[in-house]
């Protein structure tokens, strides 16, 4: 797909928006305002914006526990998402779901608490998309840790043999909590797994939003045209610890973190946009300022928003 | 009314629902052609094409995909060849299927219309991994409905209700029932959930029996009638929702109760139903009635047929339990 | 005696057993270095090298490999980060681990010495897939042993017993207990299975409480003591084998019983223990005693903390149940 | 490995022995003498003898539900095996296990009733073998159906990343009950999956016992020398229906069955041995005659052997 200037600005905005919401929640977590867990996705924004910005509303996206940039770019309502994380009644599941969000209206699939349960969900979504015949496609994000789960095989195989319209996108950030991918995955690259399912496999620089967008949208195109699934591995990095509140331990070196932070996807794209003359510093700063305002308002609203009544605990188990 | 067996009754229900609703899709191992391990889907793939499709041998994918597909607009009716294989896809059933509406659906009014059909039951020398009747796990899991028909008539009517239900339903079919014949109307009908069926009226002891245990309880009732003991045999048909009213009504009359289940006794369904009875009586200020339970022994299911019988419930064991509560 | 927390007590037990027996090997997600999600294995990989090893994120492989490895001569002590993940490897636990000796081992005297350690429990806003306490499923599965310590002292002594046991043991560790401190001897000791612990003596009502519920029961006992009601609080410590004698002895004295479990009430452990009490009393020709159970409501576990509390047991709910059986 | 004449004759005998026991049980099944299920492995004998004949007694072998030739060649006691199938107390599990046999003494692993549970068992055996340091290796057989199970991935990956001494051998007989492998597996060949685990993958004519032996024993050698796992796909065929007692249905054509039966592995090897002049017709017939006698005696013994006492149902659940 050929990106216009507006497209690029949108990508930039979506990356920055994810980052700002991520930072806001991180801050709230550290103030003790978040009752549960929080997995910051800072560092993953190029993947987030790249996979989600140009999908159709009725396409399906499965995001990971680090998927706030991705979700927002797909249409997730920031207020409802934040309220859910704070356990408020205004959240997507009235505060009953918590960390994992789903938004059927905006095509966001069920994000499971068991890592690797994304594969069957996405396979089912792909099957529904294919059978219902409305040209929808599915993008399923998963980590290098998730890539170790058994479910990957049964579901990528299903997608392959049934030719389902699914783009599998691995966010390989090198670690599953403290375990390095080299100590947990036998294959040289996760993209190599594509070979087992007779689908194309590609490796992408996950800090380069244009490359992510291009490769993912090509695969989306393939899927939409009935040409079946693909696997894309984005090499990326998480800048913060696995879960907020965790202290860094020697599983990775400071130098490694520092090297990767030099490849901050937002900074890289900012340089590029300025370099290309697509925008001015002022334009970009204006986007930032506007987002700051939005985020601040959302946070204020969410913090003020009410807790669910206790009776809510006993509803929504069955459809009546 | 034509007499058909339970296979045919189930097949009719599936066919009617495939015709009724284009979002009904079937997949599972070997469901095409003559229809898998137990011939239930026979002929349907010829009529409905890819809507009735062989899946790979992968229970996580079969059941997990049902969750994703139902979220996205299909009404999957999937088959697990043996209920023992639910253990392969428990994460998909317990952590996903059962919880989606609660954890993700409140705002979006997410419905998850799924039926997972599966063969259960022992007495067939199929050894410890092909003979289980694992309902208790799922009755312990909020968010699922559980259906267990015992006649061809019920099989058809309950399966149609299950497929129309907007909640995930686990549907259990006992191997011994497949060949059993019964009258089944040709016109469409539905059997509502949460309506226990009084299979035999009686006055001395209430016997609540689940699945194939109904047959054994009726056998026991026949036997005991000769001794002048009158059993009321109740088949709950659905365990969730569970029609406790019919059970309590019967106990009101008989003053004694035995609950029979094929599954392992320990932490099983009979303990649950009996506790509910105890609680309801206590709540109402009544004294507890004599109660007993019959279930499988605390062992894996052995292969050798006499050993298997020794471990599983039998009419004799029901009679023994009835005699206990009669004292 | 030094005061240490439960993490440290568990770590000591693991270290002692690694030193004691070269066939003891540990694997699981992120167990190297500081020791995974809950820091239990901290430092052990430095001391024992590959005998304490990070596995891939794959519960089927972690637990399934334990079965194969134990059959072939290792004594695996594996870690599941959360008990909720047992649902991923239920086939490996229920269809294999629990059945190997029975279905394959009679002639070969196959032993399957495995310990699967795992974090359980709610009250931590970890939402529906990281907060469960799924013991009932496994008490329903013949062939497994189930251990649930509640103090650092017990954690060490029971874990060492578990590792020396030649049967598969599921070992449950409550998240709230990890930081709780207690006195733990430096010398080696073992706590035998099937010995319930009377945590508080009392005369009016027997409260059997499992895992973290012991803490809540003690809280309730403190509260009720002010009203002149005396609770006897019993911690079974192992659910299989289960020390029913201590429980029955206590009931003999108090004449009333409440069983408390954190898991979903329906088809849960309290119903089982209460039915066993009922059966033993009936068997002995005694009248049933007043009984009640406390467990989680029939819902997935909600995230929002107040809602979570509303669903899970509390000292107040135990007090309420005690008052019911006191009437 | 270089095969001597004796080796070749042993291979022939092991194939024929498996065939004869298989035929005997098939006959017994059809007479109603077998209480449970029976999956004939006729057609798979080249794989059976090829993988198992030259393993060490303390090597581990995981066989499928069609694995009688394999098990016997590894040292499985025919009497105990048959008694187990008949539910007799003289069986490996006193008649309590049934179809699935294990024999720790002869290195035969737990054969699970859930297809695909072989992968974790074999992975664990491989781990034990490696850690105990006695140069044992593991051969894990599995069908094309089993290859569709999720567990394959988590366990082959474990074997790859931990460099476990395991030879994964797929018996691809084209069908999982009635489902053709082309409709169930996305990969061109199952051997392709090796790529995902950074191990060698090879395709073998599963009707050619010499080729199976050679390729498997090379992989065994690799594993024994610490060079890690391999995957070998044997293309084979089952001559009878999936389960004994099932009637043929149109899922495969008579012609296909006929074509494959022309490649009966025992006949092929017989021709070869005669052609090579390794043995005479008489030699081979003598082997057959001797086996006939052995099988007949075993069958008689098993049929006469006692049922377990009912109390046996309640023993062997725990080690005391
Ligand atoms: C089945 C399962 N196992 C383990 C966990 C605990 N856990 C949560 S996130 C995580 C790491 C996941 O790594 P990866 O998929 O690479 O994603 P990342 O966190 O690196 O973005 C683990 C082990 C889980 N939630 N589910
Ligand atoms: C987990 C599981 N799913 C389904 C079955 C039922 N089943 C038994 S054998 C079989 C086919 C296996 O095919 P394959 O692995 O190719 O072996 P083959 O029978 O062809 O030798 C199936 C589906 C089972 N036993 N276990
Ligand atoms: Mg990662
Ligand atoms: Mg096959």
GROMACS .gro file of N, CA and C and ligand atoms in nm, chain A residues 44 65-66 142-146 148 170-177 179 181 236 238 242, ligand 3:
model
   67
   44UNK      N    1   0.710  -0.091   2.171
   44UNK     CA    2   0.639  -0.170   2.071
   44UNK      C    3   0.549  -0.085   1.981
   65UNK      N    4  -0.105  -0.869   2.588
   65UNK     CA    5  -0.113  -0.794   2.715
   65UNK      C    6  -0.033  -0.663   2.708
   66UNK      N    7   0.039  -0.645   2.601
   66UNK     CA    8   0.120  -0.524   2.583
   66UNK      C    9   0.064  -0.442   2.468
  142UNK      N   10   0.114  -1.184   1.880
  142UNK     CA   11   0.158  -1.273   1.988
  142UNK      C   12   0.306  -1.252   2.013
  143UNK      N   13   0.349  -1.281   2.135
  143UNK     CA   14   0.488  -1.259   2.171
  143UNK      C   15   0.576  -1.378   2.139
  144UNK      N   16   0.706  -1.360   2.160
  144UNK     CA   17   0.799  -1.471   2.142
  144UNK      C   18   0.772  -1.578   2.248
  145UNK      N   19   0.723  -1.536   2.363
  145UNK     CA   20   0.686  -1.635   2.465
  145UNK      C   21   0.565  -1.715   2.420
  146UNK      N   22   0.464  -1.646   2.371
  146UNK     CA   23   0.344  -1.714   2.322
  146UNK      C   24   0.380  -1.814   2.211
  148UNK      N   25   0.592  -2.014   2.200
  148UNK     CA   26   0.639  -2.142   2.255
  148UNK      C   27   0.523  -2.233   2.296
  170UNK      N   28   0.416  -1.183   1.505
  170UNK     CA   29   0.489  -1.205   1.629
  170UNK      C   30   0.563  -1.078   1.670
  171UNK      N   31   0.541  -1.036   1.793
  171UNK     CA   32   0.621  -0.926   1.849
  171UNK      C   33   0.733  -0.989   1.929
  172UNK      N   34   0.841  -1.015   1.862
  172UNK     CA   35   0.955  -1.076   1.929
  172UNK      C   36   1.038  -0.968   1.996
  173UNK      N   37   1.019  -0.956   2.127
  173UNK     CA   38   1.096  -0.857   2.204
  173UNK      C   39   1.208  -0.925   2.283
  174UNK      N   40   1.245  -1.042   2.239
  174UNK     CA   41   1.361  -1.118   2.290
  174UNK      C   42   1.338  -1.190   2.423
  175UNK      N   43   1.238  -1.148   2.498
  175UNK     CA   44   1.222  -1.208   2.630
  175UNK      C   45   1.077  -1.252   2.658
  176UNK      N   46   1.067  -1.361   2.727
  176UNK     CA   47   0.942  -1.398   2.791
  176UNK      C   48   0.971  -1.383   2.941
  177UNK      N   49   0.926  -1.273   2.995
  177UNK     CA   50   0.964  -1.229   3.131
  177UNK      C   51   1.117  -1.222   3.138
  179UNK      N   52   1.325  -1.491   3.039
  179UNK     CA   53   1.387  -1.595   2.957
  179UNK      C   54   1.414  -1.546   2.815
  181UNK      N   55   1.478  -1.553   2.424
  181UNK     CA   56   1.420  -1.635   2.318
  181UNK      C   57   1.517  -1.745   2.271
  236UNK      N   58   1.145  -0.654   1.800
  236UNK     CA   59   1.123  -0.532   1.878
  236UNK      C   60   1.179  -0.550   2.017
  238UNK      N   61   1.104  -0.453   2.460
  238UNK     CA   62   1.026  -0.378   2.560
  238UNK      C   63   1.123  -0.295   2.642
  242UNK      N   64   0.900  -0.645   3.259
  242UNK     CA   65   0.786  -0.724   3.213
  242UNK      C   66   0.654  -0.672   3.267
 1297LIG    MG1   67   0.849  -1.141   2.460
   0.00000   0.00000   0.00000
